[in-house]
Short mmCIF file of C-alpha atoms in Angstrom, two decimals:
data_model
loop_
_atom_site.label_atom_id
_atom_site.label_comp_id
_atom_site.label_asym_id
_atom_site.label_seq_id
_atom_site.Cartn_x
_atom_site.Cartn_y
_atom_site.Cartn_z
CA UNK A 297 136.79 110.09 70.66
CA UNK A 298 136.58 106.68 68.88
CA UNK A 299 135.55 106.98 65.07
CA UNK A 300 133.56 103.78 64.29
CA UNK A 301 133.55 102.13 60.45
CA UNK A 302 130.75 99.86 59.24
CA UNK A 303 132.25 97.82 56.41
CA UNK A 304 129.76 95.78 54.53
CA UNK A 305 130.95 92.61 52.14
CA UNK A 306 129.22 92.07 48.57
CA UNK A 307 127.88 88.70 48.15
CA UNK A 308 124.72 89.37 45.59
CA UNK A 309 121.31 88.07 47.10
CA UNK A 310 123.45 87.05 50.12
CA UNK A 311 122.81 90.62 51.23
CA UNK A 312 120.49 89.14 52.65
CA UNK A 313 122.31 88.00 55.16
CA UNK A 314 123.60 91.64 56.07
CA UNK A 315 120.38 93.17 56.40
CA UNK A 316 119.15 90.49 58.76
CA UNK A 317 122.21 91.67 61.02
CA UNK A 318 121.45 94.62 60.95
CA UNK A 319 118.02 94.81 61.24
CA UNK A 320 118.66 92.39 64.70
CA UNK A 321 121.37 94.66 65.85
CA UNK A 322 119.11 97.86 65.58
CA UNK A 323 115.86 96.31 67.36
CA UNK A 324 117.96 95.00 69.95
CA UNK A 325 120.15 98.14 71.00
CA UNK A 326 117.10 100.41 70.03
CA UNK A 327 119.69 102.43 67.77
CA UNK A 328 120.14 103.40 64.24
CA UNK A 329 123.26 102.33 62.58
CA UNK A 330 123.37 105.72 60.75
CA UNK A 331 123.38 107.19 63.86
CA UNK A 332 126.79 105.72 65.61
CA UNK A 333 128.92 105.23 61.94
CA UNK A 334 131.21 108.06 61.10
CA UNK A 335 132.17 106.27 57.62
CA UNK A 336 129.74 103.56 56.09
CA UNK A 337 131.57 101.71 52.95
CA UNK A 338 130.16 98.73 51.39
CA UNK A 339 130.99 96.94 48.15
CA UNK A 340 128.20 95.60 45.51
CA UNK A 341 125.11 94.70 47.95
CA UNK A 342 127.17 95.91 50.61
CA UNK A 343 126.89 99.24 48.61
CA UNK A 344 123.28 99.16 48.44
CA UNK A 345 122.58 98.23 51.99
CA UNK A 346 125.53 101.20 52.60
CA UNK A 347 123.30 103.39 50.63
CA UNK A 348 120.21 103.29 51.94
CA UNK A 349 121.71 103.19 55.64
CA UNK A 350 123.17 106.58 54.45
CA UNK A 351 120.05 107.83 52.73
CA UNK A 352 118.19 106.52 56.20
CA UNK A 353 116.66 103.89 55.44
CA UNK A 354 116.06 101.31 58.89
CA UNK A 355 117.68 97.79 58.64
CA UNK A 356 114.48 96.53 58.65
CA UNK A 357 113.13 98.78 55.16
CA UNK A 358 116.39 97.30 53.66
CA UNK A 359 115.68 93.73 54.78
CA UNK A 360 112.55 94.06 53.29
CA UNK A 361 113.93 95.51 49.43
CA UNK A 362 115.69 91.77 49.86
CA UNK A 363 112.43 89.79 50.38
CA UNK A 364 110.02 91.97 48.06
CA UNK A 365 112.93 92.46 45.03
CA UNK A 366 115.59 89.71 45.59
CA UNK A 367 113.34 86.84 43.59
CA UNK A 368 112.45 89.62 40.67
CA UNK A 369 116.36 91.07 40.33
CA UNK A 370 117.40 86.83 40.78
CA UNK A 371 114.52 85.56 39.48
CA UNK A 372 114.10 81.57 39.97
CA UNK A 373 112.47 79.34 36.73
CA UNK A 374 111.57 76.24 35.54
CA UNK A 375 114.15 73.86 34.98
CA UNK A 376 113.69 74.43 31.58
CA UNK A 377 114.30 78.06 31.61
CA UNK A 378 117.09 77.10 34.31
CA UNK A 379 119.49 75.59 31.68
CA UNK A 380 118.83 77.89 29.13
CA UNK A 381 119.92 80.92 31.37
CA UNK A 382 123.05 78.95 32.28
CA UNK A 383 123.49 78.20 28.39
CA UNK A 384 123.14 81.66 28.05
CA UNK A 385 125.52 82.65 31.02
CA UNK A 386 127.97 80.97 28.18
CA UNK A 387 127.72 84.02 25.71
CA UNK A 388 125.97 86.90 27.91
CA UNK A 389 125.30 88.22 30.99
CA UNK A 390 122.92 85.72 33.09
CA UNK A 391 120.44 88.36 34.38
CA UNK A 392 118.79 91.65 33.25
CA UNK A 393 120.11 95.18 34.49
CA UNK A 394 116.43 96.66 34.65
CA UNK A 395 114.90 94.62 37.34
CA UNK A 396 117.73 95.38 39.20
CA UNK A 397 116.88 99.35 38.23
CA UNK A 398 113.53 99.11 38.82
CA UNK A 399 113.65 97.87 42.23
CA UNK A 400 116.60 100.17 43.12
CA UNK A 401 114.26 102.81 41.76
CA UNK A 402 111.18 101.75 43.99
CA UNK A 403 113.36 102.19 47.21
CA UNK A 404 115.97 104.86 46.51
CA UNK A 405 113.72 107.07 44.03
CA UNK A 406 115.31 110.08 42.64
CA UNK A 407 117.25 110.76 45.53
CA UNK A 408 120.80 111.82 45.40
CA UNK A 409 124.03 109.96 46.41
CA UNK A 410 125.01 112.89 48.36
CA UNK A 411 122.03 113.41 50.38
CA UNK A 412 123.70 110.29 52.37
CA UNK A 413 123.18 111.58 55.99
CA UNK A 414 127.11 109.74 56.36
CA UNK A 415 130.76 109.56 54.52
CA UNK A 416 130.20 106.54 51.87
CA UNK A 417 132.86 105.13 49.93
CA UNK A 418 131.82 102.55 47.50
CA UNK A 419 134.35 100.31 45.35
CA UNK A 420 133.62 99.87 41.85
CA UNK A 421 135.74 99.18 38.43
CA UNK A 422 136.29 100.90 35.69
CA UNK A 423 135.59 98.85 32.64
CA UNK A 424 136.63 101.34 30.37
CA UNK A 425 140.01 102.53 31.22
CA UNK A 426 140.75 99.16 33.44
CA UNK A 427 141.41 100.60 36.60
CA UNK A 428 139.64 100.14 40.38
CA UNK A 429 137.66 103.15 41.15
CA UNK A 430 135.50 104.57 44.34
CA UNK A 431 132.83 106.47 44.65
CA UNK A 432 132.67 108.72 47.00
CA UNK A 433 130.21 111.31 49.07
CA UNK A 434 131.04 115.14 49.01
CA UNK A 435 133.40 114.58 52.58
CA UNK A 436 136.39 116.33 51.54
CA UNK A 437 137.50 119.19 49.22
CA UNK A 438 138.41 117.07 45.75
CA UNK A 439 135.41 114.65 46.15
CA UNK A 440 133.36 116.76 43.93
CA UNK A 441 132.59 114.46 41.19
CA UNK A 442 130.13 111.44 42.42
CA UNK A 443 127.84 113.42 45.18
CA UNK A 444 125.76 114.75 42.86
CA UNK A 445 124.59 111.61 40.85
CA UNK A 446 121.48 109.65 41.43
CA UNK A 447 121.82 107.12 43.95
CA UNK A 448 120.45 104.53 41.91
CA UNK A 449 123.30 104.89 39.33
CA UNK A 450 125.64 104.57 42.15
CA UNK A 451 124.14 101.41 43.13
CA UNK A 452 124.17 100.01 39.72
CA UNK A 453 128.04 100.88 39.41
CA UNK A 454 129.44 98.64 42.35
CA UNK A 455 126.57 95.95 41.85
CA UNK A 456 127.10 95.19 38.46
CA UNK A 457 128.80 91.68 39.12
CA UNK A 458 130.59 90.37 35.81
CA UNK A 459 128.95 87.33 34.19
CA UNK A 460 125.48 88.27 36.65
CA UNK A 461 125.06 91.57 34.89
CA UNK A 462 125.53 94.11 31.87
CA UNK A 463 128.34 96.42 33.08
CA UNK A 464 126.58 99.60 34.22
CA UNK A 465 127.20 103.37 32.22
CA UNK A 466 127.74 106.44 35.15
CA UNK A 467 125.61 109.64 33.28
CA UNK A 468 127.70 111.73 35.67
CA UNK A 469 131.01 110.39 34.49
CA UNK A 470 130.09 110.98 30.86
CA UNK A 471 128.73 107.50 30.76
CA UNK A 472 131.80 105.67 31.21
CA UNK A 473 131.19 101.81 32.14
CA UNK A 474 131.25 100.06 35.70
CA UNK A 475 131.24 96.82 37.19
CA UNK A 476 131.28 95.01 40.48
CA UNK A 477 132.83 95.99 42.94
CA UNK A 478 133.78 93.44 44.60
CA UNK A 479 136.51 92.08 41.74
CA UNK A 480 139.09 94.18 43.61
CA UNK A 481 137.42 95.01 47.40
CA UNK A 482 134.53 92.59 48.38
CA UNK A 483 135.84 93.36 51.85
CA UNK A 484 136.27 97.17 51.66
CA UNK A 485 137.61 97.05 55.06
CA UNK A 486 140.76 98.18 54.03
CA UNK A 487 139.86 100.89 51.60
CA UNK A 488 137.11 102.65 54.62
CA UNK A 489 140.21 102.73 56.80
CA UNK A 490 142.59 104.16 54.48
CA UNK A 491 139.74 106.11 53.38
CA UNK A 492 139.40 107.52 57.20
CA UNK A 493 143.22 108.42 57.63
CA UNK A 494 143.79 109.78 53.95
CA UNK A 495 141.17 111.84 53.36
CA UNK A 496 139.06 112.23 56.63
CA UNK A 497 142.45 112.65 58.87
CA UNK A 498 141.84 110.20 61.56
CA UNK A 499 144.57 108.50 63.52
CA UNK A 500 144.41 105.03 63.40
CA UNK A 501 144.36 104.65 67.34
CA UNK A 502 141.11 105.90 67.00
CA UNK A 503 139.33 103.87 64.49
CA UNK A 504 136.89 100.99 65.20
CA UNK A 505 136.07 98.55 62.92
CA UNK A 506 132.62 96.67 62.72
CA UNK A 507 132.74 94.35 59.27
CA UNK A 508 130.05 91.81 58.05
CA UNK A 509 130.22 89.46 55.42
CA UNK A 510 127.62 87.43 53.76
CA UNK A 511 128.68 83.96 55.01
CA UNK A 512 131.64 82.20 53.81
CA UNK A 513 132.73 78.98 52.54
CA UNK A 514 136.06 77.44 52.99
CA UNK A 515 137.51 76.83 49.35
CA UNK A 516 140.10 73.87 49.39
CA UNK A 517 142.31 74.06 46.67
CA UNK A 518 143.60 70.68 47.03
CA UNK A 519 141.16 69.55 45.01
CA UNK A 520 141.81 71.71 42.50
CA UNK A 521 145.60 72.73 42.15
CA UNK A 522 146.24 69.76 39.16
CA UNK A 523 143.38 71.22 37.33
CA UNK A 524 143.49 73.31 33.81
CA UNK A 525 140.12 76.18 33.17
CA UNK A 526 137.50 73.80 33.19
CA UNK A 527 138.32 72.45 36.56
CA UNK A 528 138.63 75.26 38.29
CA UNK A 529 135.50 76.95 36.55
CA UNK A 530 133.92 79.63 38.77
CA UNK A 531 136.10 78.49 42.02
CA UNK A 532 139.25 79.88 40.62
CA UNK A 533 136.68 83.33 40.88
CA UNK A 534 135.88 82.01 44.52
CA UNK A 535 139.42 82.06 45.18
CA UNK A 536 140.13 85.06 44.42
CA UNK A 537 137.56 86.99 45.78
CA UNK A 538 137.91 84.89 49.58
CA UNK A 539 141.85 85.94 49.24
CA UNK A 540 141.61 89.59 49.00
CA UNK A 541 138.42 89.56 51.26
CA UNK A 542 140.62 87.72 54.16
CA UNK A 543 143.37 89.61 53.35
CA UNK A 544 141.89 93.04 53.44
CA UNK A 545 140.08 92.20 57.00
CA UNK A 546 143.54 90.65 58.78
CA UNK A 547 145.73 94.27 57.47
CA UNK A 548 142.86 96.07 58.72
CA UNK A 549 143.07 94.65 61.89
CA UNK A 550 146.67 94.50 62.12
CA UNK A 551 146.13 98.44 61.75
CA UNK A 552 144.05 98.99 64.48
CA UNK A 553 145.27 97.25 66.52
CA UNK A 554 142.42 94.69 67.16
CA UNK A 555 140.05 97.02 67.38
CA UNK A 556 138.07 95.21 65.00
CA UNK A 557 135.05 92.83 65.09
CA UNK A 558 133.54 90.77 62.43
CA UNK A 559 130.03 89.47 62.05
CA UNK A 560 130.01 86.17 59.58
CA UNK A 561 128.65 82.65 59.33
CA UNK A 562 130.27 79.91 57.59
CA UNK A 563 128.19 77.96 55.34
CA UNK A 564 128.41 74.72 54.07
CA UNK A 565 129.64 74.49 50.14
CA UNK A 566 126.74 74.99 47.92
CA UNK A 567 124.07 75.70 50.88
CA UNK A 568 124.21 80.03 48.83
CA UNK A 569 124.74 81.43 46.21
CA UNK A 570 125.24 85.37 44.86
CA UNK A 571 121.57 84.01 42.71
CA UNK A 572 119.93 81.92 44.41
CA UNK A 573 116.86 84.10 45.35
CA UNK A 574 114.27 81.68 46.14
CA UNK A 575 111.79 82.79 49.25
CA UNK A 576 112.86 80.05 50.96
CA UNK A 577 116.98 81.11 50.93
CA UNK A 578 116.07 84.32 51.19
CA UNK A 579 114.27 83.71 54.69
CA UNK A 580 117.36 81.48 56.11
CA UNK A 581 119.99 83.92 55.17
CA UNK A 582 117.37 86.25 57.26
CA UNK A 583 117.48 84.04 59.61
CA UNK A 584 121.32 83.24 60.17
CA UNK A 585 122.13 86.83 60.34
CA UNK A 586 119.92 87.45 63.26
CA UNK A 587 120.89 84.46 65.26
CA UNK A 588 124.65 85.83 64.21
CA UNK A 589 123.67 89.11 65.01
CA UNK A 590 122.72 88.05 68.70
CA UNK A 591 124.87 85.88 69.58
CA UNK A 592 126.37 87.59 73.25
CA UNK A 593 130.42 88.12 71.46
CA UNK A 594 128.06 90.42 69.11
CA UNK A 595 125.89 91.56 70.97
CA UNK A 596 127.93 92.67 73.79
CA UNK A 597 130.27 94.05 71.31
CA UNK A 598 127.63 96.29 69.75
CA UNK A 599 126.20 97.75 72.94
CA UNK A 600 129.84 98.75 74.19
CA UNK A 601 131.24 99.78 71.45
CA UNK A 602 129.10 100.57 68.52
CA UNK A 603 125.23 100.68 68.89
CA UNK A 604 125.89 102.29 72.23
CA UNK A 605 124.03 105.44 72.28
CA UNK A 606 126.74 107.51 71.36
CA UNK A 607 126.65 109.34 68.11
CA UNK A 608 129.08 110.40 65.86
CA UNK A 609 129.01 113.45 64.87
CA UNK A 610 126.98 115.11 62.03
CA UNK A 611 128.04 115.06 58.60
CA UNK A 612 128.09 118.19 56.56
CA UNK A 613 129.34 117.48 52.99
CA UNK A 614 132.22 119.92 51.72
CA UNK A 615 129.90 120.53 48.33
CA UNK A 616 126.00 121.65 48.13
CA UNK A 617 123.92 119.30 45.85
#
């Protein structure tokens, strides 16, 4: 029996963009994408959306924590206040923790990472002792650590993008410090399938892979390769997250053997951006991933093979909460 993966990308408001897949995906099939996923991983927003798909939450619920919270967690100012937050993205974090908490709070409540009704495996750092670091649901016999915590904390672990946000303290890890995910797996293709044959014991002939990013930008490093820090600013960041994201997806799919489809949309340079959280981006990154999302490769893909009325089978953690 085929064991599906949903892999979701980080990408800060550009979550967005996820949700509005999803949300077209699930209207048009008439399924539930907790329903057909035997491992969900997703890194920063990918973690959220992951999160509340495990906690079951609709695409359409989490669509709408991007279009009620996004401006408040990204909030948009005068231009004023716009160069003074990017004087002060100089010296300090650019945006505040607790709006992120409170809206987290608002749609997760005091619900518990491991009441995820799937395997999650969400990629975060360790700021502390400078090492990459998952946390994981209760689906095998040492993952007793993480299940247990709030989901919100969780949340705030892989989403706490360095630069964007204070790093975040985990109460259940004695309040050792977190950030973003996505500085070593913005993809986490690679780490749900290793995840599924280490720990979960599938074989890799049987693993389908649905990814989706949210949207990409070529990055030409012609233009930069002469330059010294200031000329590569926040693209040599870029870089470096687009490498290991393409990287991850193409040794995933060397893996399995094709059986892997990606959901994406390339964007123009400077159309998004991991802050940008006015309405108006909000609604066309909405927009793009439903028009992605039913476009008939997709489509087709998810009613055969994914979304196809065919459920995996039910999760039952190793550890009681």
């Amino acid at each position: 029996m085929t064991y599906r993966i949903l892999a979701l990308d980080g990408g800060g408001i550009k979550g967005s963009f996820t949700a509005g897949v999803l949300a077209a995906l699930e209207e048009d099939t008439g399924h539930r994408c907790v329903d057909h996923f035997d491992l969900i991983a997703g890194t920063s927003t990918g973690g959220i959306i992951a999160i509340g798909l495990g906690l079951g939450l609709s695409a359409v619920e989490i669509l709408e924590f991007y279009t009620k919270h996004g401006p408040t967690i990204f909030p948009s100012t005068s231009l004023a206040r716009r160069w003074s937050r990017v004087v002060r993205h100089w010296f300090q974090p650019k945006h505040s923790h607790h709006a992120l908490r409170s809206a987290l709070t608002q749609v997760f409540g005091e619900r518990k990472f491991g009441e995820s009704q799937r395997p999650l495996v969400i990629p975060t750092y360790d700021a502390v002792g400078g090492r990459v670091f998952l946390l994981k649901t209760a689906h095998h016999a040492h993952l007793r650590h993480d299940h247990d915590a709030p989901a919100v904390e969780v949340a705030l672990a892989t989403a706490a993008a360095p630069t964007y946000f204070a790093a975040a303290q985990f109460p259940n890890h004695g309040n050792n410090s977190y950030v973003d995910g996505g500085v070593w797996a913005n993809s986490p293709t690679l780490v749900a399938l290793v995840e599924a044959v280490a720990f979960l014991g599938q074989r890799l002939e049987d693993i389908d892979i649905l990814s989706i990013g949210t949207t990409s930008t070529p990055f030409n490093v012609a233009e930069k390769h002469r330059s010294g820090i200031l000329g590569w600013n926040a693209g040599l960041v870029e870089i470096l997250m687009n490498a290991q994201q393409e990287a991850s997806n193409a040794q995933a799919m060397l893996l399995v053997n094709r059986r892997f489809h990606r959901i994406d949309h390339g964007a123009p340079r400077g159309q998004f951006s991991l802050d940008d959280a006015r309405p108006d981006q909000i609604a066309r990154l909405i927009a793009l991933g439903r028009g992605e999302a039913v476009k008939k490769e997709n489509i087709e893909v998810m009613h055969q093979r994914f979304l196809n009325g065919q459920h995996a089978a039910p999760f039952r953690p190793v550890y009681d909460l």
